[in-house]
Amino acid sequence: MLILASSYFLGFWQQGSFPVFQLVFAIFVLAGLPFSIYRSAKKQFNENEKLSETLTYTFDTRQVEIKGETFVSFLPWDKVKKVVELNNWILIYQDNRTLNVIPKIDLTTNDLNNLRNIIKSIGGLASNLKD
């Protein structure tokens, strides 16, 4: 659709009338849908208290304990698929779609080093950690 509208404006396609529908549809698909998805996700995050509550993580060699204001959860390391360290985040993948995100800004240098040592000590756990 966008190609048809662009070719009309560039003079490559002079067949029939102005492609209004194609142009409006292309703009909606390229701008409207992503904006709508962003607004919907932001609204759901702001309205759902469980998504925005403070989480506390406790790590040991057996499991990860995750405490929220309304729940306590335990994630054994054998249920963790992999752990990835990025510049600003630690990502703990439970599967391909589910992960826990830990901001590194909330960790002291000592906490970060202890977490790296725990992860390295767990056999069979895929990890991509910075040293």
PDB file of C-alpha atoms in Angstrom:
ATOM      1  CA  MET A   1       0.000   0.000   0.000  1.00  0.00           C
ATOM      2  CA  LEU A   2       2.738   2.423   0.957  1.00  0.00           C
ATOM      3  CA  ILE A   3       4.657   1.472  -2.176  1.00  0.00           C
ATOM      4  CA  LEU A   4       1.616   2.226  -4.339  1.00  0.00           C
ATOM      5  CA  ALA A   5       1.047   5.599  -2.693  1.00  0.00           C
ATOM      6  CA  SER A   6       4.750   6.483  -2.912  1.00  0.00           C
ATOM      7  CA  SER A   7       4.944   5.489  -6.551  1.00  0.00           C
ATOM      8  CA  TYR A   8       1.935   7.722  -7.265  1.00  0.00           C
ATOM      9  CA  PHE A   9       3.648  10.734  -5.649  1.00  0.00           C
ATOM     10  CA  LEU A  10       6.924  10.027  -7.424  1.00  0.00           C
ATOM     11  CA  GLY A  11       5.153   9.841 -10.757  1.00  0.00           C
ATOM     12  CA  PHE A  12       5.847   6.169 -11.467  1.00  0.00           C
ATOM     13  CA  TRP A  13       2.205   5.137 -11.286  1.00  0.00           C
ATOM     14  CA  GLN A  14      -0.358   7.231 -13.098  1.00  0.00           C
ATOM     15  CA  GLN A  15      -3.169   4.732 -13.258  1.00  0.00           C
ATOM     16  CA  GLY A  16      -6.601   5.881 -12.088  1.00  0.00           C
ATOM     17  CA  SER A  17      -7.313   8.262  -9.246  1.00  0.00           C
ATOM     18  CA  PHE A  18      -5.294   9.299  -6.222  1.00  0.00           C
ATOM     19  CA  PRO A  19      -4.693   6.264  -3.904  1.00  0.00           C
ATOM     20  CA  VAL A  20      -6.242   7.782  -0.766  1.00  0.00           C
ATOM     21  CA  PHE A  21      -7.242   4.475   0.793  1.00  0.00           C
ATOM     22  CA  GLN A  22      -3.805   2.958   0.318  1.00  0.00           C
ATOM     23  CA  LEU A  23      -2.084   6.003   1.816  1.00  0.00           C
ATOM     24  CA  VAL A  24      -4.386   6.205   4.849  1.00  0.00           C
ATOM     25  CA  PHE A  25      -4.158   2.457   5.442  1.00  0.00           C
ATOM     26  CA  ALA A  26      -0.346   2.514   5.234  1.00  0.00           C
ATOM     27  CA  ILE A  27      -0.113   5.409   7.698  1.00  0.00           C
ATOM     28  CA  PHE A  28      -2.469   3.613  10.088  1.00  0.00           C
ATOM     29  CA  VAL A  29      -0.469   0.376   9.913  1.00  0.00           C
ATOM     30  CA  LEU A  30       2.918   2.067  10.269  1.00  0.00           C
ATOM     31  CA  ALA A  31       2.009   4.605  12.963  1.00  0.00           C
ATOM     32  CA  GLY A  32      -1.438   3.927  14.392  1.00  0.00           C
ATOM     33  CA  LEU A  33      -1.062   0.307  15.412  1.00  0.00           C
ATOM     34  CA  PRO A  34       2.294   0.666  17.217  1.00  0.00           C
ATOM     35  CA  PHE A  35       1.028   3.775  19.032  1.00  0.00           C
ATOM     36  CA  SER A  36      -2.176   1.985  20.042  1.00  0.00           C
ATOM     37  CA  ILE A  37      -0.252  -1.018  21.379  1.00  0.00           C
ATOM     38  CA  TYR A  38       2.110   1.265  23.337  1.00  0.00           C
ATOM     39  CA  ARG A  39      -0.784   3.207  24.924  1.00  0.00           C
ATOM     40  CA  SER A  40      -2.635   0.024  25.830  1.00  0.00           C
ATOM     41  CA  ALA A  41       0.438  -1.555  27.459  1.00  0.00           C
ATOM     42  CA  LYS A  42       1.224   1.636  29.377  1.00  0.00           C
ATOM     43  CA  LYS A  43      -2.356   1.917  30.607  1.00  0.00           C
ATOM     44  CA  GLN A  44      -2.421  -1.720  31.756  1.00  0.00           C
ATOM     45  CA  PHE A  45       0.909  -1.327  33.561  1.00  0.00           C
ATOM     46  CA  ASN A  46      -0.218   1.825  35.369  1.00  0.00           C
ATOM     47  CA  GLU A  47      -3.604   0.377  36.347  1.00  0.00           C
ATOM     48  CA  ASN A  48      -2.392  -3.042  37.527  1.00  0.00           C
ATOM     49  CA  GLU A  49      -0.818  -2.633  40.972  1.00  0.00           C
ATOM     50  CA  LYS A  50       0.692  -6.122  40.852  1.00  0.00           C
ATOM     51  CA  LEU A  51       2.812  -5.182  37.825  1.00  0.00           C
ATOM     52  CA  SER A  52       4.242  -2.082  39.462  1.00  0.00           C
ATOM     53  CA  GLU A  53       4.870  -3.325  43.001  1.00  0.00           C
ATOM     54  CA  THR A  54       8.351  -3.394  44.514  1.00  0.00           C
ATOM     55  CA  LEU A  55      10.122  -6.753  44.220  1.00  0.00           C
ATOM     56  CA  THR A  56      12.905  -8.104  46.425  1.00  0.00           C
ATOM     57  CA  TYR A  57      15.112 -10.914  45.112  1.00  0.00           C
ATOM     58  CA  THR A  58      17.092 -13.267  47.352  1.00  0.00           C
ATOM     59  CA  PHE A  59      19.579 -15.600  45.677  1.00  0.00           C
ATOM     60  CA  ASP A  60      21.187 -18.764  46.964  1.00  0.00           C
ATOM     61  CA  THR A  61      22.588 -21.890  45.343  1.00  0.00           C
ATOM     62  CA  ARG A  62      19.199 -23.681  45.395  1.00  0.00           C
ATOM     63  CA  GLN A  63      16.723 -21.057  44.218  1.00  0.00           C
ATOM     64  CA  VAL A  64      15.703 -17.464  43.661  1.00  0.00           C
ATOM     65  CA  GLU A  65      13.188 -16.093  46.133  1.00  0.00           C
ATOM     66  CA  ILE A  66      11.036 -13.278  44.771  1.00  0.00           C
ATOM     67  CA  LYS A  67       9.027 -11.249  47.297  1.00  0.00           C
ATOM     68  CA  GLY A  68       6.458  -8.708  46.261  1.00  0.00           C
ATOM     69  CA  GLU A  69       4.039  -6.706  48.329  1.00  0.00           C
ATOM     70  CA  THR A  70       1.297  -9.269  47.660  1.00  0.00           C
ATOM     71  CA  PHE A  71       3.160 -12.521  47.012  1.00  0.00           C
ATOM     72  CA  VAL A  72       6.212 -14.691  47.655  1.00  0.00           C
ATOM     73  CA  SER A  73       7.541 -16.908  44.879  1.00  0.00           C
ATOM     74  CA  PHE A  74      10.383 -19.419  44.661  1.00  0.00           C
ATOM     75  CA  LEU A  75      12.180 -20.200  41.414  1.00  0.00           C
ATOM     76  CA  PRO A  76      14.528 -23.199  41.628  1.00  0.00           C
ATOM     77  CA  TRP A  77      17.638 -22.859  39.482  1.00  0.00           C
ATOM     78  CA  ASP A  78      16.786 -26.063  37.594  1.00  0.00           C
ATOM     79  CA  LYS A  79      13.693 -24.243  36.248  1.00  0.00           C
ATOM     80  CA  VAL A  80      15.827 -21.372  34.926  1.00  0.00           C
ATOM     81  CA  LYS A  81      16.704 -21.652  31.234  1.00  0.00           C
ATOM     82  CA  LYS A  82      19.504 -19.052  31.174  1.00  0.00           C
ATOM     83  CA  VAL A  83      20.812 -15.888  32.791  1.00  0.00           C
ATOM     84  CA  VAL A  84      22.025 -12.959  30.692  1.00  0.00           C
ATOM     85  CA  GLU A  85      23.804  -9.865  31.946  1.00  0.00           C
ATOM     86  CA  LEU A  86      23.374  -6.700  29.894  1.00  0.00           C
ATOM     87  CA  ASN A  87      24.832  -3.264  30.551  1.00  0.00           C
ATOM     88  CA  ASN A  88      21.963  -2.195  32.812  1.00  0.00           C
ATOM     89  CA  TRP A  89      20.024  -5.386  33.507  1.00  0.00           C
ATOM     90  CA  ILE A  90      20.246  -8.988  34.678  1.00  0.00           C
ATOM     91  CA  LEU A  91      17.747 -11.168  32.796  1.00  0.00           C
ATOM     92  CA  ILE A  92      16.692 -14.493  34.307  1.00  0.00           C
ATOM     93  CA  TYR A  93      14.880 -16.522  31.640  1.00  0.00           C
ATOM     94  CA  GLN A  94      12.358 -19.074  32.886  1.00  0.00           C
ATOM     95  CA  ASP A  95      11.579 -20.009  29.278  1.00  0.00           C
ATOM     96  CA  ASN A  96      11.673 -18.287  25.886  1.00  0.00           C
ATOM     97  CA  ARG A  97       8.841 -15.897  26.789  1.00  0.00           C
ATOM     98  CA  THR A  98       9.030 -15.458  30.554  1.00  0.00           C
ATOM     99  CA  LEU A  99      11.858 -13.657  32.285  1.00  0.00           C
ATOM    100  CA  ASN A 100      12.629 -11.714  35.416  1.00  0.00           C
ATOM    101  CA  VAL A 101      14.344  -8.367  34.911  1.00  0.00           C
ATOM    102  CA  ILE A 102      16.673  -7.089  37.629  1.00  0.00           C
ATOM    103  CA  PRO A 103      18.008  -3.535  37.251  1.00  0.00           C
ATOM    104  CA  LYS A 104      21.736  -3.494  37.993  1.00  0.00           C
ATOM    105  CA  ILE A 105      21.422  -0.002  39.409  1.00  0.00           C
ATOM    106  CA  ASP A 106      19.650  -1.564  42.414  1.00  0.00           C
ATOM    107  CA  LEU A 107      22.605  -3.888  43.137  1.00  0.00           C
ATOM    108  CA  THR A 108      25.776  -2.953  44.959  1.00  0.00           C
ATOM    109  CA  THR A 109      29.078  -4.086  43.473  1.00  0.00           C
ATOM    110  CA  ASN A 110      29.300  -6.734  46.186  1.00  0.00           C
ATOM    111  CA  ASP A 111      25.738  -7.962  45.458  1.00  0.00           C
ATOM    112  CA  LEU A 112      26.506  -8.184  41.746  1.00  0.00           C
ATOM    113  CA  ASN A 113      29.721 -10.138  42.329  1.00  0.00           C
ATOM    114  CA  ASN A 114      27.944 -12.522  44.738  1.00  0.00           C
ATOM    115  CA  LEU A 115      25.168 -13.095  42.198  1.00  0.00           C
ATOM    116  CA  ARG A 116      27.721 -13.814  39.445  1.00  0.00           C
ATOM    117  CA  ASN A 117      29.501 -16.313  41.719  1.00  0.00           C
ATOM    118  CA  ILE A 118      26.229 -18.092  42.581  1.00  0.00           C
ATOM    119  CA  ILE A 119      25.262 -18.338  38.907  1.00  0.00           C
ATOM    120  CA  LYS A 120      28.706 -19.627  37.907  1.00  0.00           C
ATOM    121  CA  SER A 121      28.586 -22.270  40.650  1.00  0.00           C
ATOM    122  CA  ILE A 122      25.352 -23.800  39.320  1.00  0.00           C
ATOM    123  CA  GLY A 123      26.148 -26.642  36.947  1.00  0.00           C
ATOM    124  CA  GLY A 124      24.204 -26.875  33.708  1.00  0.00           C
ATOM    125  CA  LEU A 125      22.869 -23.320  33.836  1.00  0.00           C
ATOM    126  CA  ALA A 126      23.428 -21.393  30.608  1.00  0.00           C
ATOM    127  CA  SER A 127      24.728 -17.938  31.391  1.00  0.00           C
ATOM    128  CA  ASN A 128      26.231 -14.956  29.654  1.00  0.00           C
ATOM    129  CA  LEU A 129      27.788 -12.847  32.386  1.00  0.00           C
ATOM    130  CA  LYS A 130      30.197  -9.931  32.258  1.00  0.00           C
ATOM    131  CA  ASP A 131      33.265 -10.082  34.424  1.00  0.00           C
TER     132      ASP A 131
END
